[in-house]
CSV table of C-alpha atoms in Angstrom, one decimal:
chain,number,residue,atom,x,y,z
O,1,MET,CA,101.6,-132.6,74.7
O,2,SER,CA,98.6,-134.5,76.2
O,3,SER,CA,99.0,-137.1,74.1
O,4,ASN,CA,100.1,-139.3,76.5
O,5,SER,CA,97.1,-138.4,79.2
O,6,VAL,CA,94.0,-139.5,79.8
O,7,PRO,CA,92.9,-142.0,77.3
O,8,THR,CA,89.1,-142.1,79.1
O,9,ARG,CA,86.3,-140.7,77.3
O,10,PRO,CA,84.2,-138.0,79.4
O,11,SER,CA,80.8,-139.6,80.6
O,12,VAL,CA,77.6,-137.7,79.1
O,13,PRO,CA,75.9,-136.1,81.5
O,14,HIS,CA,72.3,-135.0,81.7
O,15,ARG,CA,70.8,-138.1,79.7
O,16,GLY,CA,67.3,-137.9,81.4
O,17,ILE,CA,66.8,-134.2,80.5
O,18,THR,CA,68.3,-134.9,76.8
O,19,THR,CA,65.6,-137.3,76.5
O,20,LEU,CA,62.7,-135.2,77.8
O,21,LEU,CA,63.8,-132.0,75.4
O,22,ALA,CA,65.0,-133.6,72.3
O,23,LEU,CA,62.9,-136.6,72.1
O,24,VAL,CA,59.7,-136.8,74.8
O,25,ALA,CA,58.6,-133.1,73.9
O,26,PRO,CA,59.3,-132.7,70.3
O,27,THR,CA,57.1,-136.0,69.7
O,28,ALA,CA,54.3,-134.0,72.1
O,29,VAL,CA,54.5,-131.4,69.5
O,30,LEU,CA,54.3,-133.5,66.6
O,31,THR,CA,51.3,-136.3,68.2
O,32,ALA,CA,49.6,-132.9,68.8
O,33,ALA,CA,49.5,-130.9,65.9
O,34,ALA,CA,48.5,-134.9,63.9
O,35,ALA,CA,45.4,-134.7,66.2
O,36,LEU,CA,44.4,-130.8,65.9
O,37,THR,CA,44.6,-131.4,62.3
O,38,TRP,CA,42.7,-134.3,62.7
O,39,SER,CA,40.3,-133.2,64.3
O,40,TRP,CA,39.5,-131.0,61.8
O,41,ARG,CA,38.8,-133.8,59.0
O,42,GLU,CA,35.2,-132.4,58.0
O,43,ASP,CA,36.6,-128.7,57.1
O,44,LEU,CA,39.1,-129.6,54.9
O,45,PRO,CA,39.5,-131.0,50.9
O,46,ASP,CA,39.8,-134.3,50.1
O,47,PRO,CA,42.7,-134.7,48.6
O,48,VAL,CA,44.3,-131.5,51.1
O,49,ALA,CA,47.2,-129.7,49.6
O,50,VAL,CA,50.5,-130.8,51.1
O,51,HIS,CA,53.1,-129.0,48.4
O,52,TRP,CA,53.7,-125.6,46.9
O,53,GLY,CA,56.4,-124.8,43.7
O,54,THR,CA,58.0,-121.6,43.1
O,55,GLY,CA,54.1,-120.2,41.9
O,56,GLU,CA,51.1,-118.7,43.8
O,57,GLY,CA,48.9,-121.9,44.5
O,58,PRO,CA,49.9,-125.3,45.7
O,59,ASP,CA,51.2,-128.3,42.9
O,60,GLY,CA,51.1,-131.5,45.1
O,61,PHE,CA,48.4,-133.0,46.4
O,62,ALA,CA,47.6,-136.2,49.1
O,63,SER,CA,45.2,-137.5,51.2
O,64,LEU,CA,45.1,-135.9,54.9
O,65,THR,CA,45.8,-139.3,56.1
O,66,SER,CA,48.8,-140.3,54.1
O,67,SER,CA,50.0,-136.2,54.8
O,68,LEU,CA,49.6,-136.7,58.0
O,69,ALA,CA,51.8,-140.3,58.6
O,70,THR,CA,54.6,-138.5,56.7
O,71,MET,CA,54.6,-135.6,58.4
O,72,ALA,CA,54.9,-137.8,61.6
O,73,ILE,CA,57.4,-140.7,60.4
O,74,ILE,CA,59.6,-137.3,59.2
O,75,GLY,CA,59.4,-135.5,62.2
O,76,VAL,CA,59.6,-138.2,64.2
O,77,LEU,CA,62.7,-139.7,63.1
O,78,LEU,CA,64.8,-136.0,62.7
O,79,ALA,CA,63.6,-135.9,66.7
O,80,VAL,CA,65.1,-139.3,67.1
O,81,MET,CA,68.6,-138.6,65.1
O,82,PHE,CA,68.8,-135.1,67.5
O,83,TRP,CA,68.0,-137.2,70.6
O,84,ALA,CA,71.1,-139.2,69.5
O,85,ILE,CA,73.4,-136.9,69.1
O,86,GLY,CA,73.2,-135.7,72.8
O,87,PHE,CA,72.1,-139.2,74.0
O,88,TRP,CA,76.0,-140.0,73.1
O,89,TRP,CA,78.1,-138.1,71.8
O,90,GLY,CA,76.4,-134.9,74.3
O,91,GLN,CA,79.7,-134.4,76.7
O,92,LEU,CA,79.5,-131.0,75.9
O,93,ALA,CA,77.0,-128.5,77.0
O,94,SER,CA,77.4,-127.2,73.2
O,95,THR,CA,76.3,-130.4,72.2
O,96,ARG,CA,72.9,-131.3,74.6
O,97,ARG,CA,72.1,-127.6,73.4
O,98,LEU,CA,72.2,-128.1,69.4
O,99,SER,CA,70.6,-131.7,69.7
O,100,ALA,CA,67.4,-129.9,72.2
O,101,GLY,CA,67.4,-127.0,70.1
O,102,ALA,CA,67.6,-128.8,66.7
O,103,SER,CA,65.3,-131.9,68.0
O,104,VAL,CA,62.2,-129.2,69.3
O,105,GLY,CA,63.2,-126.4,66.4
O,106,MET,CA,62.6,-129.1,63.9
O,107,SER,CA,59.4,-130.6,65.5
O,108,ALA,CA,58.2,-126.9,66.0
O,109,PHE,CA,58.6,-125.8,62.3
O,110,VAL,CA,56.8,-129.3,61.4
O,111,ALA,CA,54.0,-128.7,63.5
O,112,GLY,CA,53.9,-124.9,62.3
O,113,LEU,CA,53.6,-125.7,58.5
O,114,GLN,CA,51.1,-128.5,59.0
O,115,LEU,CA,48.8,-126.3,61.5
O,116,GLY,CA,49.0,-123.8,59.2
O,117,SER,CA,48.8,-124.7,55.6
O,118,LEU,CA,46.1,-126.7,56.9
O,119,ASP,CA,43.9,-124.3,58.6
O,120,MET,CA,43.9,-122.3,55.4
O,121,GLN,CA,42.3,-124.9,53.5
O,122,ARG,CA,39.4,-125.2,56.2
O,123,GLY,CA,36.4,-124.4,54.5
O,124,LEU,CA,37.5,-124.7,50.9
O,125,THR,CA,35.6,-127.6,48.5
O,126,ASP,CA,38.9,-127.8,46.2
O,127,ALA,CA,42.4,-128.0,47.3
O,128,ALA,CA,43.7,-126.1,44.5
O,129,ASP,CA,42.1,-122.9,45.5
O,130,ALA,CA,44.8,-123.1,48.6
O,131,GLY,CA,46.8,-119.8,48.8
O,132,GLY,CA,50.4,-118.9,48.8
O,133,VAL,CA,52.7,-120.5,51.8
O,134,GLY,CA,55.3,-117.7,52.0
O,135,ALA,CA,53.4,-116.2,55.6
O,136,VAL,CA,53.3,-119.8,57.3
O,137,LEU,CA,56.6,-120.6,56.5
O,138,ALA,CA,58.2,-117.4,57.9
O,139,ILE,CA,56.0,-117.9,61.2
O,140,ALA,CA,56.8,-121.2,61.2
O,141,THR,CA,60.5,-120.6,60.8
O,142,LEU,CA,60.0,-117.9,63.7
O,143,ALA,CA,58.1,-120.4,65.8
O,144,ALA,CA,61.0,-123.2,65.7
O,145,LEU,CA,63.9,-120.6,65.9
O,146,VAL,CA,62.1,-119.4,69.5
O,147,VAL,CA,60.9,-122.6,71.0
O,148,GLY,CA,64.4,-123.8,69.6
O,149,ILE,CA,66.5,-121.6,71.5
O,150,GLY,CA,64.3,-121.6,74.8
O,151,ALA,CA,65.0,-125.2,74.3
O,152,ALA,CA,68.7,-125.4,74.1
O,153,LEU,CA,68.6,-122.8,77.0
O,154,LEU,CA,67.1,-124.9,79.2
O,155,VAL,CA,70.1,-127.6,78.6
O,156,PRO,CA,72.3,-127.4,81.8
O,157,GLY,CA,75.2,-126.3,81.0
O,158,ASP,CA,78.8,-128.2,81.9
O,159,ARG,CA,79.6,-128.4,85.2
O,160,PRO,CA,84.1,-128.1,85.4
O,161,THR,CA,85.4,-130.5,87.9
O,162,ALA,CA,88.4,-129.7,90.2
O,163,ALA,CA,91.5,-131.5,88.2
O,164,THR,CA,92.6,-134.5,90.3
O,165,SER,CA,96.4,-134.7,89.1
O,166,SER,CA,99.2,-131.5,89.4
O,167,VAL,CA,100.4,-129.3,86.3
O,168,PRO,CA,103.1,-131.9,84.8
O,169,ASP,CA,106.6,-130.6,86.1
O,170,ASP,CA,107.5,-130.7,81.7
O,171,ALA,CA,104.6,-128.9,81.0
O,172,PRO,CA,106.0,-124.8,80.0
O,173,ARG,CA,105.8,-122.6,83.1
O,174,ALA,CA,105.9,-119.0,82.7
O,175,ALA,CA,108.6,-117.3,85.4
O,176,LEU,CA,106.0,-115.3,87.6
O,177,GLY,CA,107.3,-113.8,91.3
O,178,ALA,CA,105.0,-114.9,94.2
O,179,SER,CA,103.4,-112.1,94.5
O,180,GLU,CA,103.1,-111.2,90.8
O,181,ARG,CA,99.5,-110.5,89.2
O,182,ALA,CA,99.7,-111.9,85.3
O,183,VAL,CA,97.2,-111.8,82.7
O,184,TRP,CA,97.6,-113.3,79.1
O,185,ILE,CA,95.6,-111.3,76.3
O,186,ALA,CA,95.2,-112.0,72.7
O,187,THR,CA,93.0,-112.1,69.7
O,188,ILE,CA,92.2,-113.6,66.5
O,189,ALA,CA,90.1,-112.7,63.7
O,190,GLY,CA,89.2,-113.9,60.1
O,191,GLY,CA,91.1,-117.6,58.8
O,192,PRO,CA,89.2,-118.9,56.1
O,193,GLY,CA,85.6,-118.8,57.4
O,194,VAL,CA,85.2,-115.2,56.2
O,195,TRP,CA,85.5,-116.5,52.4
O,196,ILE,CA,83.3,-119.3,53.6
O,197,GLY,CA,80.9,-116.8,55.5
O,198,ALA,CA,80.5,-114.3,52.8
O,199,SER,CA,80.3,-116.8,49.8
O,200,SER,CA,77.1,-118.8,51.9
O,201,ILE,CA,75.4,-115.0,52.6
O,202,LEU,CA,76.1,-113.9,49.0
O,203,VAL,CA,74.6,-117.0,47.2
O,204,THR,CA,72.0,-117.4,50.0
O,205,GLY,CA,70.8,-113.6,49.6
O,206,VAL,CA,71.3,-114.1,45.7
O,207,LEU,CA,68.6,-117.1,45.7
O,208,ALA,CA,66.0,-115.4,47.8
O,209,VAL,CA,66.0,-112.4,44.9
O,210,VAL,CA,65.8,-114.6,42.1
O,211,THR,CA,63.1,-116.7,43.3
O,212,ARG,CA,61.7,-113.8,45.1
O,213,GLU,CA,60.8,-116.0,47.9
O,214,TRP,CA,61.0,-113.1,50.4
O,215,TRP,CA,60.8,-115.2,53.5
O,216,LEU,CA,64.7,-116.8,52.3
O,217,LEU,CA,66.3,-114.3,53.3
O,218,VAL,CA,65.8,-114.9,56.6
O,219,ILE,CA,68.8,-117.2,56.3
O,220,PRO,CA,71.5,-114.8,54.9
O,221,ALA,CA,70.3,-112.8,57.5
O,222,LEU,CA,71.2,-115.5,60.0
O,223,LEU,CA,74.1,-116.5,58.4
O,224,LEU,CA,75.7,-113.0,58.6
O,225,ALA,CA,75.2,-113.7,63.0
O,226,LEU,CA,76.5,-117.2,62.5
O,227,PHE,CA,79.1,-116.2,61.3
O,228,ALA,CA,80.3,-112.4,63.0
O,229,GLY,CA,79.8,-115.0,65.9
O,230,MET,CA,82.2,-117.3,64.6
O,231,LEU,CA,85.3,-115.7,63.4
O,232,ALA,CA,87.0,-113.3,66.0
O,233,TRP,CA,87.7,-114.8,69.7
O,234,THR,CA,89.5,-113.3,72.4
O,235,VAL,CA,91.4,-115.3,75.0
O,236,ARG,CA,92.1,-114.5,78.2
O,237,VAL,CA,94.4,-116.4,81.0
O,238,ASP,CA,94.0,-114.8,84.9
O,239,SER,CA,93.9,-115.5,88.1
O,240,ARG,CA,90.3,-117.1,87.9
O,241,GLY,CA,91.8,-119.1,84.9
O,242,VAL,CA,91.2,-119.6,81.0
O,243,HIS,CA,87.8,-117.7,79.1
O,244,VAL,CA,87.6,-117.6,75.5
O,245,ARG,CA,84.5,-115.3,73.9
O,246,SER,CA,83.5,-113.9,71.1
O,247,ALA,CA,83.6,-110.7,69.8
O,248,LEU,CA,79.9,-110.0,69.8
O,249,GLY,CA,79.9,-111.6,73.9
O,250,TRP,CA,78.5,-115.1,72.9
O,251,PRO,CA,79.1,-117.6,72.9
O,252,ARG,CA,81.7,-117.9,75.0
O,253,THR,CA,83.7,-120.3,77.4
O,254,HIS,CA,85.2,-120.7,80.6
O,255,VAL,CA,87.3,-123.2,82.5
O,256,PRO,CA,88.5,-122.1,86.1
O,257,LEU,CA,92.0,-122.8,87.1
O,258,ALA,CA,91.0,-125.5,89.5
O,259,SER,CA,89.7,-127.7,86.5
O,260,ILE,CA,92.8,-126.9,84.4
O,261,GLU,CA,95.4,-130.2,84.5
O,262,GLU,CA,97.7,-128.8,81.9
O,263,ALA,CA,97.9,-126.4,79.1
O,264,SER,CA,100.6,-126.5,75.8
O,265,ALA,CA,101.1,-124.9,72.5
O,266,ARG,CA,100.6,-127.1,69.7
O,267,ASP,CA,99.4,-126.6,66.1
O,268,VAL,CA,95.9,-127.2,65.1
O,269,ALA,CA,94.5,-129.0,61.8
O,270,PRO,CA,90.8,-128.0,62.1
O,271,PHE,CA,89.0,-130.2,59.7
O,272,ARG,CA,91.1,-133.3,60.1
O,273,GLU,CA,90.2,-133.0,64.1
O,274,PHE,CA,86.8,-131.0,64.0
O,275,GLY,CA,85.3,-131.1,60.7
O,276,GLY,CA,86.0,-127.6,59.9
O,277,PHE,CA,85.8,-123.9,61.4
O,278,GLY,CA,84.0,-122.0,63.9
O,279,TRP,CA,82.7,-123.1,67.4
O,280,ARG,CA,82.9,-127.2,67.3
O,281,THR,CA,82.8,-130.2,69.3
O,282,GLY,CA,84.2,-133.1,68.7
O,283,ARG,CA,83.3,-136.6,70.0
O,284,ASP,CA,85.6,-137.4,72.7
O,285,GLY,CA,84.5,-133.9,75.2
O,286,SER,CA,86.3,-131.6,73.1
O,287,LEU,CA,85.4,-128.0,72.1
O,288,GLY,CA,87.1,-126.2,69.6
O,289,ILE,CA,87.3,-122.5,68.8
O,290,VAL,CA,89.2,-123.1,66.0
O,291,VAL,CA,89.5,-120.2,62.8
O,292,ARG,CA,92.4,-121.2,60.8
O,293,HIS,CA,95.2,-123.7,61.1
O,294,GLY,CA,98.8,-123.5,63.0
O,295,GLU,CA,99.1,-122.1,66.4
O,296,GLY,CA,96.6,-123.1,69.3
O,297,LEU,CA,96.6,-123.6,72.7
O,298,GLU,CA,95.1,-126.8,74.3
O,299,VAL,CA,93.7,-127.4,77.8
O,300,VAL,CA,93.1,-130.2,79.3
O,301,HIS,CA,89.9,-130.6,82.0
O,302,SER,CA,87.4,-131.5,83.8
O,303,GLY,CA,88.8,-135.1,83.8
O,304,GLY,CA,90.1,-135.0,80.3
O,305,LYS,CA,87.6,-132.5,78.2
O,306,ARG,CA,90.0,-130.9,76.4
O,307,LEU,CA,89.5,-126.7,75.2
O,308,VAL,CA,91.5,-125.8,71.3
O,309,VAL,CA,91.7,-122.5,70.7
O,310,THR,CA,93.4,-120.8,67.6
O,311,ILE,CA,96.1,-118.3,68.6
O,312,ASP,CA,98.7,-116.8,68.7
O,313,ASP,CA,100.9,-116.8,71.0
O,314,ALA,CA,99.3,-119.8,72.0
O,315,GLY,CA,103.1,-120.4,74.0
O,316,SER,CA,103.1,-117.5,76.0
O,317,GLY,CA,99.2,-118.3,77.3
O,318,ALA,CA,99.7,-122.2,77.8
O,319,ALA,CA,102.9,-121.1,79.9
O,320,LEU,CA,101.3,-118.6,82.5
O,321,LEU,CA,97.7,-120.8,82.6
O,322,ASN,CA,100.3,-124.0,83.8
O,323,THR,CA,101.8,-121.7,86.9
O,324,LEU,CA,98.7,-120.0,88.1
O,325,ALA,CA,96.9,-123.5,87.7
O,326,ALA,CA,99.9,-125.4,89.6
O,327,ARG,CA,99.7,-122.2,92.1
O,328,ALA,CA,96.6,-122.3,92.6
O,329,ARG,CA,96.7,-126.1,93.9
Q,1,MET,CA,101.6,-110.2,75.6
Q,2,ILE,CA,102.0,-111.1,79.2
Q,3,PHE,CA,100.9,-108.2,80.8
Q,4,ARG,CA,102.0,-108.1,85.1
Q,5,VAL,CA,101.8,-106.1,88.1
Q,6,ASP,CA,103.5,-106.3,91.3
Q,7,PRO,CA,101.5,-104.8,94.3
Q,8,HIS,CA,104.5,-104.9,96.5
Q,9,ALA,CA,107.1,-103.8,94.1
Q,10,PRO,CA,108.3,-100.2,94.8
Q,11,GLU,CA,107.3,-98.6,91.1
Q,12,PRO,CA,103.8,-97.6,90.9
Q,13,LEU,CA,101.2,-100.2,88.9
Q,14,PHE,CA,100.8,-97.7,85.8
Q,15,GLU,CA,104.5,-97.1,85.2
Q,16,GLN,CA,104.9,-101.4,85.4
Q,17,LEU,CA,102.0,-101.5,83.1
Q,18,GLY,CA,104.1,-98.9,81.0
Q,19,THR,CA,107.2,-100.3,81.5
Q,20,GLN,CA,106.0,-103.7,79.9
Q,21,VAL,CA,104.5,-102.3,77.0
Q,22,ARG,CA,107.3,-99.9,76.1
Q,23,ALA,CA,110.0,-103.4,76.5
Q,24,ALA,CA,107.1,-104.8,73.9
Q,25,VAL,CA,107.2,-102.0,71.6
Q,26,THR,CA,111.2,-102.3,71.8
Q,27,ALA,CA,111.6,-105.5,71.3
Q,28,GLY,CA,109.5,-105.6,68.5
Q,29,ALA,CA,107.0,-107.8,70.4
Q,30,LEU,CA,104.4,-105.3,69.6
Q,31,VAL,CA,104.2,-103.2,66.5
Q,32,THR,CA,102.5,-100.3,64.9
Q,33,GLY,CA,98.6,-101.3,64.8
Q,34,ASP,CA,98.5,-103.7,67.4
Q,35,ARG,CA,95.6,-103.2,69.6
Q,36,LEU,CA,96.3,-103.3,74.0
Q,37,PRO,CA,93.1,-104.9,76.1
Q,38,ALA,CA,90.3,-103.2,76.8
Q,39,ALA,CA,91.7,-101.3,80.1
Q,40,ARG,CA,88.3,-103.1,82.0
Q,41,ALA,CA,89.5,-106.7,81.1
Q,42,LEU,CA,92.6,-105.8,81.7
Q,43,ALA,CA,92.1,-103.9,85.0
Q,44,GLU,CA,89.6,-107.2,86.1
Q,45,SER,CA,92.1,-110.0,85.5
Q,46,LEU,CA,95.1,-107.9,87.3
Q,47,ASP,CA,92.3,-107.0,90.0
Q,48,ILE,CA,93.7,-103.5,89.5
Q,49,ASN,CA,91.5,-100.2,89.2
Q,50,VAL,CA,90.5,-99.4,85.8
Q,51,HIS,CA,92.0,-96.0,86.7
Q,52,THR,CA,95.6,-97.0,87.0
Q,53,VAL,CA,95.3,-99.1,83.5
Q,54,LEU,CA,93.9,-95.9,82.1
Q,55,HIS,CA,96.5,-93.3,83.1
Q,56,ALA,CA,99.1,-96.1,82.1
Q,57,TYR,CA,97.6,-95.7,78.5
Q,58,GLN,CA,97.4,-92.2,79.3
Q,59,SER,CA,101.8,-91.8,80.0
Q,60,LEU,CA,102.2,-93.9,76.9
Q,61,ARG,CA,100.0,-92.1,74.6
Q,62,ASP,CA,102.0,-88.7,76.1
Q,63,ASP,CA,104.3,-90.7,74.5
Q,64,GLY,CA,103.7,-90.9,71.5
Q,65,LEU,CA,103.2,-95.0,71.8
Q,66,ILE,CA,100.1,-95.8,71.6
Q,67,GLU,CA,96.7,-93.9,70.1
Q,68,LEU,CA,93.5,-94.1,71.8
Q,69,ARG,CA,90.8,-94.1,69.7
Q,70,ARG,CA,87.1,-94.1,71.3
Q,71,GLY,CA,85.8,-96.9,70.1
Q,72,ARG,CA,88.7,-99.3,69.0
Q,73,GLY,CA,90.8,-98.6,72.4
Q,74,ALA,CA,94.1,-98.1,72.8
Q,75,VAL,CA,96.3,-99.2,69.3
Q,76,VAL,CA,100.0,-98.8,69.5
Q,77,SER,CA,101.2,-96.1,67.1
Q,78,ALA,CA,105.5,-96.9,67.7
Q,79,PRO,CA,107.9,-94.8,66.4
Q,80,PRO,CA,109.4,-96.4,63.0
Q,81,ALA,CA,111.8,-98.8,63.6
Q,82,PRO,CA,114.8,-97.2,62.1
Q,83,ALA,CA,114.8,-94.8,64.9
Q,84,LEU,CA,114.7,-97.0,67.1
Q,85,ASP,CA,118.2,-99.3,65.9
Q,86,GLU,CA,119.9,-96.1,65.9
Q,87,LEU,CA,118.8,-95.7,69.5
Q,88,ARG,CA,119.9,-99.5,70.4
Q,89,ALA,CA,123.0,-99.1,68.9
Q,90,ALA,CA,123.5,-95.5,70.9
Q,91,ILE,CA,123.0,-97.4,73.9
Q,92,ASP,CA,125.5,-100.6,72.6
Q,93,VAL,CA,128.3,-97.6,72.8
Q,94,VAL,CA,126.8,-96.6,76.7
Q,95,VAL,CA,126.7,-100.0,77.5
Q,96,ASP,CA,130.1,-100.5,76.3
Q,97,ARG,CA,131.7,-97.5,77.9
Q,98,ALA,CA,130.4,-97.8,81.5
Q,99,ARG,CA,132.0,-102.0,81.5
Q,100,THR,CA,135.5,-100.3,80.7
Q,101,LEU,CA,135.5,-97.8,82.7
Q,102,GLY,CA,133.9,-100.3,85.0
Q,103,VAL,CA,130.8,-98.2,86.3
Q,104,PRO,CA,128.4,-99.7,87.9
Q,105,PRO,CA,124.9,-100.4,85.7
Q,106,THR,CA,123.0,-98.6,88.7
Q,107,THR,CA,125.1,-95.7,88.0
Q,108,THR,CA,124.6,-95.8,84.5
Q,109,LEU,CA,121.1,-96.3,85.0
Q,110,THR,CA,120.9,-93.0,87.2
Q,111,LEU,CA,123.1,-90.6,85.3
Q,112,LEU,CA,120.7,-91.9,81.9
Q,113,LYS,CA,117.3,-91.4,84.0
Q,114,GLU,CA,119.1,-87.9,84.9
Q,115,ALA,CA,119.9,-86.8,81.6
Q,116,LEU,CA,116.1,-87.5,80.4
Q,117,ARG,CA,114.8,-85.2,83.0
């Protein structure tokens, strides 16, 4: 067990880039959208349509000023929230990617809705004549995804740092001859996440069909991709370190041998430790790839970061990783 | 499971891999339906040629220990456990007899290998 090692929290890197991507960029997008729509004010009806129900036309109206102010406040508040996550808890690249991606994606979605819904009201004298917003929603969602993913990709990855201490003598070891090469490969799939995934896909799919809002089908499609990438994993320990890879090929993570402090096998409680299943980041800089309760591999690396994977036969993997890491020093 | 190769050992690399799978099946660590790692991954990690791994997998298939399926890779199809139990009991008899007769293990192994040829 490694509970006795490294009580300090790893520092949060790349705070400038996080601020630029998760705070400055979304604020700029929201400001630009507000400025552009404000320049259309002579062409717009007063009040403008701001809300659409399940029917074809709008069912809520407000003045342009209050509509723009509401959108700006909601957008900026959300951006600040996403930025804060990356700024204070962004020890891991996945947290910083989530922060930047969600913030930029959200701002594109809000800006897209604002631009699209107001653009189709230009030239109208009565906002009630505005049509449906299905197409606007679909385009805004797509735009949000594209720029959100783009922003997440711009976030610098985690740079593993060299281990500072030798592998503890009491850490488990595997018998390995001096000239022997070895690899441990294990796979895991399923867990309770399958039921969570299947039911959420079913519920959102049925919702889309029942409400006849065809653009809502985007949600079950995205959920399907998300759960497919989160529930089957291959773990590999070899002379280059430890790799964990989704069955889809992505997401994946790698810790080089030179960064490994210690590996151990232990029981993992996904909900208590990570708040759920799948690819999970903890606030202490730990990454959990957890699909079920029980046996798991824990790797302490790069100045106190932890990688936790639920996997069978974790003892063999931990022993081989310690042995290879000690041999590489 | 852990796969290992020793380039300095006299036994060919593909046989080293095959022996480990056979041992794991015999010990019950690998059971019918278990999937062996992709040949490419194994070759990459052990820094050996992918054909060496495929050679090992093909000889395991020829012995009926695994099935090679396109798209699904190598799947263990070991004979049912009772057959192995019977074999283990017979081996115990051989080992026991060899000890009482004072025959060294290497000689016993050589005799077994010859008998299996």
